[in-house]
N, CA, C and O of each residue as an XYZ file, in Angstrom:
836
protein
N     -15.308     23.052    -22.378
C     -14.297     22.028    -22.101
C     -14.740     20.705    -22.716
O     -15.918     20.350    -22.660
N     -13.788     19.975    -23.304
C     -14.112     18.698    -23.937
C     -14.510     17.674    -22.886
O     -14.089     17.747    -21.732
N     -15.329     16.718    -23.310
C     -15.732     15.649    -22.410
C     -14.528     14.787    -22.041
O     -13.682     14.527    -22.897
N     -14.427     14.330    -20.772
C     -13.325     13.446    -20.389
C     -13.351     12.159    -21.201
O     -14.411     11.686    -21.611
N     -12.168     11.604    -21.425
C     -12.054     10.334    -22.125
C     -12.862      9.269    -21.392
O     -12.713      9.102    -20.182
N     -13.720      8.545    -22.119
C     -14.617      7.575    -21.494
C     -13.983      6.195    -21.344
O     -14.585      5.299    -20.752
N     -12.786      6.017    -21.868
C     -12.223      4.678    -21.933
C     -11.199      4.379    -20.845
O     -10.999      3.213    -20.502
N     -10.550      5.394    -20.295
C      -9.526      5.182    -19.278
C      -9.745      6.141    -18.119
O      -9.982      7.334    -18.312
N      -9.662      5.599    -16.919
C      -9.681      6.412    -15.710
C      -8.384      6.139    -14.962
O      -8.009      4.982    -14.774
N      -7.700      7.189    -14.537
C      -6.438      7.048    -13.827
C      -6.638      7.428    -12.366
O      -7.152      8.505    -12.061
N      -6.229      6.541    -11.465
C      -6.234      6.837    -10.035
C      -4.796      7.143     -9.635
O      -3.900      6.336     -9.883
N      -4.567      8.295     -9.022
C      -3.205      8.715     -8.724
C      -2.987      8.901     -7.228
O      -3.924      9.143     -6.468
N      -1.726      8.782     -6.828
C      -1.326      9.054     -5.459
C       0.181      9.148     -5.398
O       0.871      8.621     -6.271
N       0.705      9.814     -4.378
C       2.157      9.937     -4.269
C       2.568     10.019     -2.817
O       1.747     10.216     -1.921
N       3.876      9.860     -2.608
C       4.439     10.083     -1.293
C       4.431     11.563     -0.947
O       4.007     12.398     -1.746
N       4.902     11.873      0.243
C       4.842     13.255      0.712
C       6.122     14.036      0.436
O       6.199     15.217      0.775
N       7.138     13.401     -0.174
C       8.356     14.145     -0.475
C       8.092     15.127     -1.609
O       7.217     14.907     -2.446
N       8.859     16.214     -1.622
C       8.575     17.271     -2.591
C       8.836     16.829     -4.016
O       8.250     17.377     -4.950
N       9.719     15.832     -4.202
C       9.970     15.337     -5.558
C       8.690     14.746     -6.155
O       8.278     15.109     -7.256
N       8.077     13.839     -5.412
C       6.942     13.109     -5.975
C       5.680     13.957     -6.024
O       4.883     13.807     -6.950
N       5.476     14.842     -5.057
C       4.282     15.687     -5.080
C       4.267     16.553     -6.336
O       3.253     16.639     -7.030
N       5.387     17.185     -6.618
C       5.461     18.073     -7.778
C       5.210     17.312     -9.071
O       4.458     17.771     -9.931
N       5.846     16.139     -9.211
C       5.689     15.383    -10.453
C       4.277     14.834    -10.580
O       3.689     14.876    -11.661
N       3.732     14.323     -9.490
C       2.364     13.800     -9.538
C       1.382     14.889     -9.937
O       0.510     14.662    -10.776
N       1.515     16.068     -9.343
C       0.599     17.165     -9.672
C       0.736     17.583    -11.138
O      -0.256     17.889    -11.798
N       1.967     17.593    -11.635
C       2.187     17.923    -13.048
C       1.487     16.919    -13.953
O       0.854     17.299    -14.938
N       1.601     15.638    -13.618
C       1.004     14.604    -14.464
C      -0.517     14.584    -14.351
O      -1.208     14.307    -15.331
N      -1.038     14.874    -13.170
C      -2.494     14.981    -13.031
C      -3.022     16.095    -13.932
O      -4.017     15.915    -14.634
N      -2.353     17.241    -13.908
C      -2.774     18.357    -14.761
C      -2.686     17.978    -16.232
O      -3.573     18.306    -17.020
N      -1.616     17.289    -16.594
C      -1.459     16.892    -17.992
C      -2.562     15.921    -18.413
O      -3.166     16.086    -19.473
N      -2.821     14.916    -17.588
C      -3.850     13.932    -17.928
C      -5.213     14.598    -18.104
O      -5.955     14.272    -19.030
N      -5.529     15.515    -17.227
C      -6.811     16.211    -17.350
C      -6.849     17.086    -18.601
O      -7.908     17.276    -19.200
N      -5.693     17.616    -18.989
C      -5.655     18.471    -20.181
C      -5.913     17.683    -21.458
O      -6.322     18.257    -22.468
N      -5.675     16.359    -21.423
C      -5.945     15.525    -22.599
C      -7.219     14.701    -22.395
O      -7.445     13.690    -23.059
N      -8.044     15.170    -21.450
C      -9.384     14.612    -21.244
C      -9.398     13.178    -20.718
O     -10.293     12.395    -21.039
N      -8.389     12.845    -19.902
C      -8.393     11.576    -19.186
C      -9.042     11.800    -17.825
O      -8.713     12.760    -17.129
N      -9.957     10.923    -17.447
C     -10.555     11.017    -16.120
C      -9.492     10.713    -15.068
O      -8.755      9.735    -15.194
N      -9.412     11.537    -14.042
C      -8.415     11.351    -12.989
C      -9.098     11.434    -11.628
O      -9.856     12.365    -11.354
N      -8.820     10.450    -10.784
C      -9.205     10.515     -9.376
C      -7.916     10.654     -8.575
O      -7.171      9.688     -8.412
N      -7.663     11.837     -8.086
C      -6.412     12.121     -7.383
C      -6.611     11.882     -5.889
O      -7.365     12.600     -5.232
N      -5.929     10.867     -5.359
C      -6.052     10.538     -3.943
C      -5.142     11.393     -3.072
O      -5.134     11.248     -1.850
N      -4.377     12.281     -3.696
C      -3.541     13.192     -2.933
C      -2.231     12.556     -2.511
O      -1.686     11.708     -3.217
N      -1.725     12.970     -1.348
C      -0.428     12.503     -0.873
C      -0.562     11.862      0.496
O      -1.454     12.190      1.278
N       0.354     10.936      0.761
C       0.406     10.248      2.048
C       1.796      9.648      2.141
O       2.652      9.949      1.309
N       2.041      8.800      3.142
C       3.289      8.045      3.112
C       3.309      7.264      1.808
O       2.266      6.814      1.335
N       4.487      7.102      1.229
C       4.526      6.516     -0.111
C       3.928      5.119     -0.134
O       3.330      4.718     -1.133
N       4.084      4.367      0.963
C       3.528      3.011      0.967
C       2.010      3.033      1.098
O       1.329      2.199      0.501
N       1.469      3.973      1.869
C       0.011      4.062      1.987
C      -0.624      4.542      0.690
O      -1.650      4.015      0.261
N      -0.008      5.547      0.068
C      -0.547      6.073     -1.186
C      -0.547      5.000     -2.263
O      -1.538      4.819     -2.972
N       0.572      4.288     -2.383
C       0.675      3.251     -3.412
C      -0.285      2.104     -3.137
O      -0.893      1.562     -4.060
N      -0.421      1.733     -1.861
C      -1.319      0.635     -1.511
C      -2.764      0.979     -1.857
O      -3.504      0.124     -2.343
N      -3.166      2.213     -1.613
C      -4.549      2.586     -1.913
C      -4.808      2.591     -3.418
O      -5.866      2.151     -3.868
N      -3.851      3.085     -4.191
C      -4.004      3.033     -5.647
C      -4.055      1.577     -6.107
O      -4.906      1.206     -6.915
N      -3.142      0.753     -5.590
C      -3.146     -0.662     -5.952
C      -4.453     -1.340     -5.593
O      -4.972     -2.145     -6.366
N      -4.989     -1.022     -4.423
C      -6.254     -1.620     -3.984
C      -7.388     -1.242     -4.936
O      -8.199     -2.090     -5.307
N      -7.442      0.021     -5.326
C      -8.521      0.474     -6.215
C      -8.421     -0.198     -7.590
O      -9.431     -0.614     -8.159
N      -7.215     -0.297     -8.108
C      -7.041     -0.943     -9.413
C      -7.379     -2.425     -9.307
O      -8.009     -2.985    -10.204
N      -6.964     -3.061     -8.216
C      -7.243     -4.482     -8.013
C      -8.741     -4.755     -7.943
O      -9.204     -5.799     -8.402
N      -9.493     -3.830     -7.377
C     -10.937     -4.020     -7.224
C     -11.701     -3.807     -8.526
O     -12.864     -4.194     -8.631
N     -11.058     -3.195     -9.515
C     -11.704     -3.034    -10.815
C     -11.636     -4.363    -11.561
O     -10.950     -5.287    -11.123
N     -12.329     -4.459    -12.663
C     -12.316     -5.679    -13.463
C     -11.800     -5.355    -14.855
O     -11.884     -4.210    -15.297
N     -11.257     -6.374    -15.563
C     -10.746     -6.114    -16.915
C     -11.793     -5.524    -17.851
O     -11.460     -4.820    -18.804
N     -13.060     -5.818    -17.572
C     -14.124     -5.316    -18.449
C     -14.712     -3.995    -17.957
O     -15.700     -3.507    -18.505
N     -14.096     -3.415    -16.915
C     -14.607     -2.150    -16.384
C     -14.631     -1.083    -17.469
O     -13.725     -0.997    -18.298
N     -15.664     -0.289    -17.448
C     -15.745      0.843    -18.366
C     -16.024      2.099    -17.546
O     -17.087      2.209    -16.936
N     -15.092      3.041    -17.523
C     -13.819      3.020    -18.248
C     -12.810      2.064    -17.616
O     -12.946      1.671    -16.458
N     -11.794      1.698    -18.401
C     -10.686      0.912    -17.869
C     -10.013      1.701    -16.754
O      -9.792      2.905    -16.889
N      -9.687      1.029    -15.654
C      -9.073      1.702    -14.512
C      -7.586      1.355    -14.462
O      -7.211      0.183    -14.428
N      -6.757      2.380    -14.460
C      -5.318      2.205    -14.279
C      -4.854      3.112    -13.141
O      -5.603      3.973    -12.678
N      -3.621      2.914    -12.699
C      -3.089      3.706    -11.604
C      -1.796      4.402    -11.982
O      -1.063      3.958    -12.865
N      -1.532      5.503    -11.295
C      -0.282      6.247    -11.459
C       0.220      6.602    -10.065
O      -0.484      7.256     -9.296
N       1.434      6.175     -9.741
C       1.991      6.426     -8.415
C       3.384      7.029     -8.556
O       4.088      6.778     -9.534
N       3.767      7.826     -7.564
C       5.061      8.503     -7.627
C       5.705      8.537     -6.254
O       5.030      8.700     -5.238
N       7.020      8.380     -6.240
C       7.816      8.634     -5.044
C       9.187      9.084     -5.523
O       9.362      9.338     -6.715
N      10.155      9.189     -4.634
C      11.463      9.696     -5.031
C      12.095      8.903     -6.154
O      12.559      9.479     -7.137
N      12.117      7.568     -6.017
C      12.732      6.719     -7.039
C      11.716      6.016     -7.926
O      12.063      5.563     -9.017
N      10.483      5.918     -7.485
C       9.477      5.146     -8.210
C       9.481      3.678     -7.841
O       8.576      2.940     -8.231
N      10.491      3.239     -7.092
C      10.604      1.814     -6.748
C       9.669      1.434     -5.606
O       8.957      0.433     -5.690
N       9.669      2.229     -4.542
C       8.861      1.887     -3.374
C       7.380      1.818     -3.682
O       6.701      0.877     -3.270
N       6.869      2.811     -4.406
C       5.438      2.803     -4.721
C       5.077      1.618     -5.613
O       3.976      1.076     -5.512
N       5.999      1.217     -6.483
C       5.751      0.052     -7.332
C       5.633     -1.209     -6.486
O       4.748     -2.033     -6.716
N       6.518     -1.360     -5.511
C       6.492     -2.537     -4.642
C       5.155     -2.649     -3.919
O       4.562     -3.727     -3.879
N       4.679     -1.552     -3.352
C       3.469     -1.629     -2.534
C       2.198     -1.696     -3.371
O       1.222     -2.316     -2.949
N       2.185     -1.081     -4.531
C       1.025     -1.237     -5.414
C       0.889     -2.685     -5.861
O      -0.222     -3.182     -6.045
N       2.025     -3.360     -6.036
C       2.018     -4.742     -6.514
C       1.608     -5.757     -5.454
O       1.589     -6.955     -5.738
N       1.282     -5.321     -4.257
C       0.834     -6.242     -3.215
C      -0.565     -6.792     -3.493
O      -1.010     -7.716     -2.812
N      -1.256     -6.238     -4.481
C      -2.657     -6.580     -4.699
C      -2.827     -7.397     -5.977
O      -2.213     -7.085     -6.997
N      -3.661     -8.450     -5.929
C      -3.858     -9.310     -7.105
C      -4.328     -8.516     -8.316
O      -5.152     -7.608     -8.209
N      -3.782     -8.883     -9.465
C      -4.206     -8.248    -10.703
C      -3.569     -6.909    -10.971
O      -3.890     -6.258    -11.964
N      -2.660     -6.479    -10.094
C      -1.956     -5.212    -10.297
C      -0.583     -5.504    -10.878
O       0.169     -6.317    -10.341
N      -0.262     -4.835    -11.978
C       1.032     -5.001    -12.633
C       1.693     -3.626    -12.705
O       1.654     -2.947    -13.730
N       2.301     -3.240    -11.581
C       2.944     -1.927    -11.486
C       4.390     -2.033    -11.939
O       5.105     -2.956    -11.549
N       4.814     -1.091    -12.757
C       6.180     -1.078    -13.271
C       6.746      0.329    -13.127
O       6.093      1.312    -13.479
N       7.969      0.413    -12.607
C       8.670      1.693    -12.546
C       9.294      1.975    -13.905
O      10.055      1.158    -14.422
N       8.979      3.113    -14.477
C       9.479      3.471    -15.808
C      10.256      4.779    -15.726
O       9.737      5.794    -15.261
N      11.492      4.744    -16.177
C      12.341      5.934    -16.183
C      12.487      6.537    -17.571
O      12.986      7.652    -17.718
N      12.052      5.800    -18.592
C      12.126      6.289    -19.969
C      10.847      5.901    -20.705
O      10.141      4.991    -20.273
N      10.541      6.576    -21.806
C       9.393      6.150    -22.613
C       9.534      4.716    -23.116
O       8.538      4.001    -23.224
N      10.760      4.287    -23.426
C      10.965      2.905    -23.876
C      10.573      1.916    -22.786
O       9.996      0.868    -23.077
N      10.885      2.243    -21.524
C      10.452      1.389    -20.409
C       8.934      1.239    -20.416
O       8.407      0.144    -20.217
N       8.243      2.343    -20.645
C       6.781      2.328    -20.608
C       6.199      1.494    -21.745
O       5.226      0.765    -21.551
N       6.794      1.602    -22.929
C       6.321      0.801    -24.063
C       6.522     -0.684    -23.767
O       5.621     -1.491    -24.000
N       7.699     -1.049    -23.255
C       7.952     -2.450    -22.902
C       6.987     -2.936    -21.822
O       6.477     -4.054    -21.895
N       6.742     -2.096    -20.825
C       5.875     -2.492    -19.712
C       4.459     -2.781    -20.175
O       3.814     -3.699    -19.666
N       3.975     -2.020    -21.122
C       2.632     -2.251    -21.646
C       2.612     -3.438    -22.605
O       1.717     -4.280    -22.529
N       3.585     -3.510    -23.502
C       3.597     -4.558    -24.518
C       3.797     -5.936    -23.906
O       3.131     -6.892    -24.305
N       4.708     -6.050    -22.940
C       5.080     -7.354    -22.397
C       4.282     -7.696    -21.142
O       3.813     -8.824    -20.991
N       4.128     -6.731    -20.247
C       3.567     -6.999    -18.920
C       2.134     -6.526    -18.740
O       1.542     -6.738    -17.681
N       1.567     -5.887    -19.761
C       0.206     -5.355    -19.650
C       0.071     -4.486    -18.399
O      -0.929     -4.558    -17.686
N       1.081     -3.673    -18.147
C       1.116     -2.844    -16.937
C      -0.143     -1.996    -16.810
O      -0.551     -1.311    -17.748
N      -0.754     -2.059    -15.616
C      -1.929     -1.223    -15.367
C      -1.686     -0.192    -14.265
O      -2.586      0.572    -13.918
N      -0.471     -0.173    -13.719
C      -0.072      0.884    -12.786
C       1.316      1.369    -13.196
O       2.257      0.583    -13.311
N       1.424      2.654    -13.411
C       2.696      3.268    -13.790
C       3.307      3.931    -12.562
O       2.660      4.741    -11.898
N       4.555      3.583    -12.264
C       5.286      4.206    -11.160
C       6.376      5.100    -11.738
O       7.139      4.677    -12.607
N       6.446      6.331    -11.254
C       7.427      7.281    -11.776
C       8.284      7.832    -10.646
O       7.890      7.848     -9.480
N       9.467      8.282    -11.036
C      10.452      8.794    -10.087
C      10.482     10.311    -10.113
O      10.807     10.919    -11.133
N      10.139     10.919     -8.981
C      10.183     12.369     -8.904
C      11.587     12.923     -8.830
O      11.817     14.087     -9.159
N      12.534     12.095     -8.397
C      13.907     12.566     -8.224
C      14.723     12.463     -9.501
O      15.590     13.301     -9.753
N      14.457     11.452    -10.305
C      15.317     11.181    -11.453
C      14.645     11.426    -12.801
O      15.266     11.217    -13.843
N      13.394     11.863    -12.798
C      12.667     12.056    -14.048
C      12.161     13.490    -14.134
O      11.479     13.969    -13.228
N      12.492     14.165    -15.212
C      11.999     15.531    -15.404
C      10.521     15.498    -15.759
O       9.989     14.465    -16.165
N       9.867     16.636    -15.603
C       8.447     16.721    -15.950
C       8.236     16.412    -17.427
O       7.273     15.735    -17.790
N       9.128     16.904    -18.278
C       8.982     16.680    -19.719
C       9.092     15.194    -20.060
O       8.297     14.665    -20.836
N      10.082     14.533    -19.473
C      10.241     13.097    -19.732
C       9.076     12.310    -19.157
O       8.618     11.342    -19.764
N       8.596     12.719    -17.992
C       7.471     12.017    -17.372
C       6.227     12.081    -18.252
O       5.488     11.101    -18.351
N       5.993     13.215    -18.884
C       4.850     13.332    -19.800
C       5.024     12.374    -20.978
O       4.064     11.730    -21.401
N       6.237     12.278    -21.504
C       6.498     11.339    -22.602
C       6.275      9.898    -22.146
O       5.741      9.079    -22.895
N       6.685      9.594    -20.916
C       6.481      8.252    -20.364
C       4.989      7.943    -20.260
O       4.541      6.867    -20.655
N       4.228      8.889    -19.729
C       2.785      8.695    -19.589
C       2.129      8.490    -20.952
O       1.288      7.605    -21.107
N       2.504      9.295    -21.933
C       1.938      9.142    -23.276
C       2.225      7.748    -23.837
O       1.340      7.095    -24.390
N       3.474      7.304    -23.687
C       3.841      5.980    -24.200
C       3.043      4.890    -23.494
O       2.584      3.938    -24.125
N       2.884      5.033    -22.194
C       2.171      4.033    -21.393
C       0.682      4.013    -21.732
O       0.070      2.946    -21.770
N       0.105      5.164    -21.973
C      -1.315      5.236    -22.312
C      -1.607      4.662    -23.694
O      -2.659      4.061    -23.911
N      -0.682      4.847    -24.619
C      -0.976      4.589    -26.030
C      -0.421      3.278    -26.568
O      -0.605      2.972    -27.746
N       0.256      2.495    -25.727
C       0.830      1.230    -26.196
C      -0.082      0.065    -25.840
O      -0.362     -0.152    -24.661
N      -0.551     -0.686    -26.824
C      -1.369     -1.866    -26.530
C      -0.501     -3.032    -26.053
O       0.698     -3.086    -26.326
N      -1.121     -3.946    -25.347
C      -0.450     -5.185    -24.966
C      -0.054     -5.965    -26.214
O      -0.768     -5.956    -27.217
N       1.107     -6.648    -26.142
C       1.562     -7.548    -27.201
C       1.798     -6.809    -28.521
O       1.543     -7.348    -29.598
N       2.282     -5.581    -28.424
C       2.572     -4.802    -29.629
C       4.087     -4.687    -29.805
O       4.829     -4.944    -28.857
N       4.561     -4.310    -30.987
C       5.998     -4.108    -31.164
C       6.538     -3.111    -30.141
O       5.881     -2.124    -29.810
N       7.734     -3.381    -29.650
C       8.312     -2.545    -28.598
C       9.832     -2.618    -28.703
O      10.356     -3.422    -29.474
N      10.550     -1.791    -27.939
C      12.017     -1.860    -28.003
C      12.571     -3.255    -27.721
O      13.565     -3.658    -28.325
N      11.938     -3.993    -26.814
C      12.427     -5.338    -26.493
C      12.284     -6.304    -27.662
O      13.000     -7.303    -27.729
N      11.371     -6.017    -28.581
C      11.203     -6.863    -29.774
C      11.854     -6.216    -30.993
O      11.545     -6.562    -32.133
N      12.767     -5.263    -30.732
C      13.399     -4.493    -31.811
C      12.360     -3.752    -32.650
O      12.537     -3.530    -33.847
N      11.265     -3.376    -31.976
C      10.169     -2.632    -32.611
C       9.558     -3.372    -33.797
O       9.049     -2.762    -34.737
N       9.621     -4.699    -33.729
C       8.998     -5.557    -34.733
C       7.970     -6.445    -34.040
O       8.044     -6.629    -32.825
N       7.017     -6.997    -34.781
C       6.063     -7.920    -34.158
C       6.799     -9.078    -33.488
O       7.826     -9.546    -33.979
N       6.257     -9.528    -32.363
C       6.861    -10.664    -31.668
C       6.762    -11.928    -32.520
O       5.814    -12.071    -33.293
N       7.732    -12.856    -32.393
C       7.581    -14.164    -33.043
C       6.296    -14.841    -32.569
O       5.814    -14.573    -31.469
N       5.756    -15.707    -33.397
C       4.466    -16.340    -33.093
C       4.488    -17.062    -31.752
O       3.514    -17.010    -31.000
N       5.597    -17.737    -31.448
C       5.682    -18.476    -30.190
C       5.634    -17.528    -28.999
O       5.001    -17.827    -27.986
N       6.303    -16.383    -29.121
C       6.282    -15.399    -28.049
C       4.898    -14.774    -27.916
O       4.453    -14.495    -26.803
N       4.219    -14.553    -29.025
C       2.864    -14.012    -28.968
C       1.937    -14.960    -28.207
O       1.106    -14.519    -27.412
N       2.083    -16.263    -28.453
C       1.250    -17.231    -27.732
C       1.553    -17.189    -26.240
O       0.646    -17.259    -25.410
N       2.840    -17.075    -25.904
C       3.228    -16.982    -24.497
C       2.608    -15.748    -23.844
O       2.063    -15.833    -22.743
N       2.690    -14.609    -24.518
C       2.147    -13.377    -23.953
C       0.631    -13.468    -23.786
O       0.087    -13.023    -22.776
N      -0.047    -14.042    -24.775
C      -1.500    -14.175    -24.677
C      -1.889    -15.037    -23.470
O      -2.824    -14.705    -22.742
N      -1.169    -16.142    -23.265
C      -1.460    -17.003    -22.115
C      -1.128    -16.310    -20.802
O      -1.768    -16.552    -19.779
N      -0.117    -15.442    -20.841
C       0.312    -14.791    -19.606
C      -0.772    -13.903    -19.020
O      -0.804    -13.695    -17.807
N      -1.663    -13.372    -19.857
C      -2.733    -12.521    -19.338
C      -3.571    -13.261    -18.307
O      -3.925    -12.702    -17.269
N      -3.888    -14.518    -18.596
C      -4.688    -15.322    -17.674
C      -3.847    -15.769    -16.491
O      -4.285    -15.691    -15.343
N      -2.640    -16.236    -16.774
C      -1.807    -16.800    -15.713
C      -1.336    -15.734    -14.727
O      -1.305    -15.982    -13.522
N      -0.969    -14.548    -15.225
C      -0.521    -13.491    -14.322
C      -1.640    -13.049    -13.393
O      -1.399    -12.721    -12.231
N      -2.864    -13.043    -13.906
C      -3.995    -12.600    -13.090
C      -4.252    -13.537    -11.916
O      -4.858    -13.132    -10.923
N      -3.796    -14.792    -12.019
C      -4.016    -15.756    -10.942
C      -2.990    -15.629     -9.826
O      -3.222    -16.089     -8.709
N      -1.857    -15.005    -10.127
C      -0.823    -14.852     -9.108
C      -1.332    -13.925     -8.010
O      -1.835    -12.834     -8.278
N      -1.192    -14.381     -6.773
C      -1.691    -13.609     -5.646
C      -3.077    -14.018     -5.214
O      -3.612    -13.471     -4.250
N      -3.675    -14.979     -5.917
C      -5.018    -15.438     -5.567
C      -4.998    -16.795     -4.874
O      -6.026    -17.469     -4.805
N      -3.842    -17.203     -4.360
C      -3.772    -18.430     -3.587
C      -3.480    -19.666     -4.399
O      -3.558    -20.776     -3.873
N      -3.143    -19.509     -5.671
C      -2.873    -20.676     -6.503
C      -1.498    -20.545     -7.134
O      -1.339    -20.742     -8.339
N      -0.497    -20.208     -6.313
C       0.836    -19.963     -6.837
C       1.482    -21.226     -7.381
O       2.285    -21.151     -8.311
N       1.149    -22.394     -6.819
C       1.738    -23.632     -7.329
C       1.371    -23.838     -8.790
O       2.218    -24.201     -9.606
N       0.093    -23.602     -9.118
C      -0.342    -23.761    -10.504
C       0.348    -22.747    -11.399
O       0.723    -23.057    -12.530
N       0.515    -21.536    -10.888
C       1.198    -20.512    -11.677
C       2.647    -20.900    -11.926
O       3.166    -20.697    -13.023
N       3.310    -21.465    -10.901
C       4.699    -21.881    -11.064
C       4.826    -22.993    -12.095
O       5.764    -22.998    -12.892
N       3.884    -23.939    -12.084
C       3.902    -25.017    -13.068
C       3.739    -24.448    -14.475
O       4.423    -24.867    -15.409
N       2.826    -23.488    -14.612
C       2.601    -22.877    -15.923
C       3.858    -22.172    -16.411
O       4.202    -22.251    -17.591
N       4.547    -21.478    -15.496
C       5.779    -20.788    -15.878
C       6.835    -21.797    -16.309
O       7.518    -21.592    -17.313
N       6.974    -22.907    -15.540
C       7.937    -23.950    -15.905
C       7.654    -24.487    -17.301
O       8.576    -24.695    -18.090
N       6.374    -24.711    -17.608
C       6.001    -25.275    -18.903
C       6.325    -24.337    -20.054
O       6.556    -24.778    -21.180
N       6.340    -23.032    -19.764
C       6.570    -22.061    -20.825
C       8.041    -21.731    -21.026
O       8.400    -21.123    -22.035
N       8.903    -22.120    -20.083
C      10.300    -21.687    -20.164
C      10.982    -22.161    -21.442
O      11.737    -21.412    -22.063
N      10.714    -23.408    -21.833
C      11.355    -23.922    -23.033
C      10.990    -23.118    -24.257
O      11.860    -22.763    -25.052
N       9.699    -22.825    -24.418
C       9.265    -22.057    -25.580
C       9.809    -20.653    -25.575
O      10.206    -20.133    -26.617
N       9.833    -20.023    -24.391
C      10.350    -18.665    -24.309
C      11.835    -18.639    -24.612
O      12.319    -17.734    -25.292
N      12.568    -19.638    -24.107
C      14.008    -19.672    -24.339
C      14.325    -19.798    -25.820
O      15.352    -19.296    -26.275
N      13.458    -20.462    -26.582
C      13.701    -20.625    -28.014
C      13.634    -19.311    -28.775
O      14.106    -19.223    -29.908
N      13.045    -18.281    -28.155
C      12.971    -16.972    -28.807
C      14.255    -16.179    -28.631
O      14.424    -15.127    -29.248
N      15.174    -16.681    -27.782
C      16.416    -15.971    -27.516
C      17.454    -16.388    -28.537
O      17.484    -17.546    -28.953
N      18.305    -15.464    -28.945
C      19.143    -15.684    -30.114
C      20.359    -16.574    -29.874
O      20.701    -17.374    -30.744
N      21.026    -16.461    -28.719
C      22.287    -17.165    -28.539
C      22.177    -18.183    -27.426
O      21.370    -18.012    -26.512
N      22.998    -19.279    -27.483
C      22.966    -20.280    -26.414
C      23.270    -19.688    -25.051
O      22.662    -20.085    -24.057
N      24.204    -18.738    -24.987
C      24.556    -18.146    -23.697
C      23.360    -17.432    -23.097
O      23.073    -17.592    -21.911
N      22.654    -16.641    -23.907
C      21.478    -15.942    -23.416
C      20.403    -16.927    -22.999
O      19.702    -16.703    -22.013
N      20.268    -18.021    -23.748
C      19.264    -19.029    -23.430
C      19.548    -19.656    -22.072
O      18.634    -19.843    -21.268
N      20.820    -19.984    -21.813
C      21.181    -20.585    -20.535
C      20.911    -19.627    -19.385
O      20.393    -20.035    -18.345
N      21.254    -18.363    -19.562
C      21.030    -17.381    -18.507
C      19.551    -17.222    -18.236
O      19.136    -17.138    -17.080
N      18.743    -17.178    -19.296
C      17.304    -17.022    -19.139
C      16.726    -18.162    -18.319
O      15.938    -17.923    -17.404
N      17.101    -19.394    -18.626
C      16.556    -20.546    -17.920
C      17.020    -20.562    -16.473
O      16.232    -20.862    -15.577
N      18.287    -20.242    -16.232
C      18.797    -20.242    -14.869
C      18.114    -19.183    -14.021
O      17.718    -19.454    -12.887
N      17.975    -17.980    -14.560
C      17.337    -16.913    -13.806
C      15.877    -17.228    -13.550
O      15.376    -17.011    -12.447
N      15.193    -17.734    -14.557
C      13.784    -18.045    -14.394
C      13.584    -19.157    -13.387
O      12.657    -19.099    -12.580
N      14.444    -20.175    -13.420
C      14.334    -21.272    -12.470
C      14.564    -20.774    -11.052
O      13.895    -21.217    -10.118
N      15.504    -19.858    -10.891
C      15.781    -19.316     -9.567
C      14.559    -18.593     -9.023
O      14.230    -18.726     -7.845
N      13.888    -17.831     -9.875
C      12.705    -17.095     -9.450
C      11.570    -18.047     -9.105
O      10.904    -17.877     -8.084
N      11.347    -19.046     -9.949
C      10.219    -19.952     -9.757
C      10.373    -20.781     -8.501
O       9.396    -21.036     -7.796
N      11.609    -21.209     -8.213
C      11.805    -22.175     -7.135
C      11.977    -21.550     -5.768
O      12.060    -22.274     -4.775
N      12.034    -20.230     -5.682
C      12.163    -19.588     -4.364
C      10.861    -19.699     -3.588
O      10.774    -19.219     -2.458
């Protein structure tokens, strides 16, 4: 048997519904077949399973070797994403398509993948996992029309790595100020005035809550 991949370790967990158990087990088998290290935490209530995966990923460091990521599953993929995201430094995203996974890695540096056992076939889930594993941060993706990001957007994404990591560490005011400062530059990357106005309004609503 080939040696496990030394660069990525996946911690997995799922809810107890039959949808998520089956899909999680399929993906664990697939990951091991491609020599990815997997620590399978088994099944529990979807919120407990997701929280434990989120906690483990949060306790790792960006320089950890191997890199630690998480994989969580429930019926829709939404609940496990919510609870994994309760922990600082966790960027869990629910992905229903491979394009979602590419965007999540390129834009959000997602380190926890949430999948839906009810709405995603095993074949599609494997494609999603492959896309999520193999897409670097700040790379061309469907959201960038599969082209390199404009220079201004690249600078925003690079800064976001530091700023996103601070969210949840008790310094939300500073994070909100940083987001406000970046809104103008990000809006300039949008093509039409209508889209620009919507972007600023939505972002302001999120920041000021």
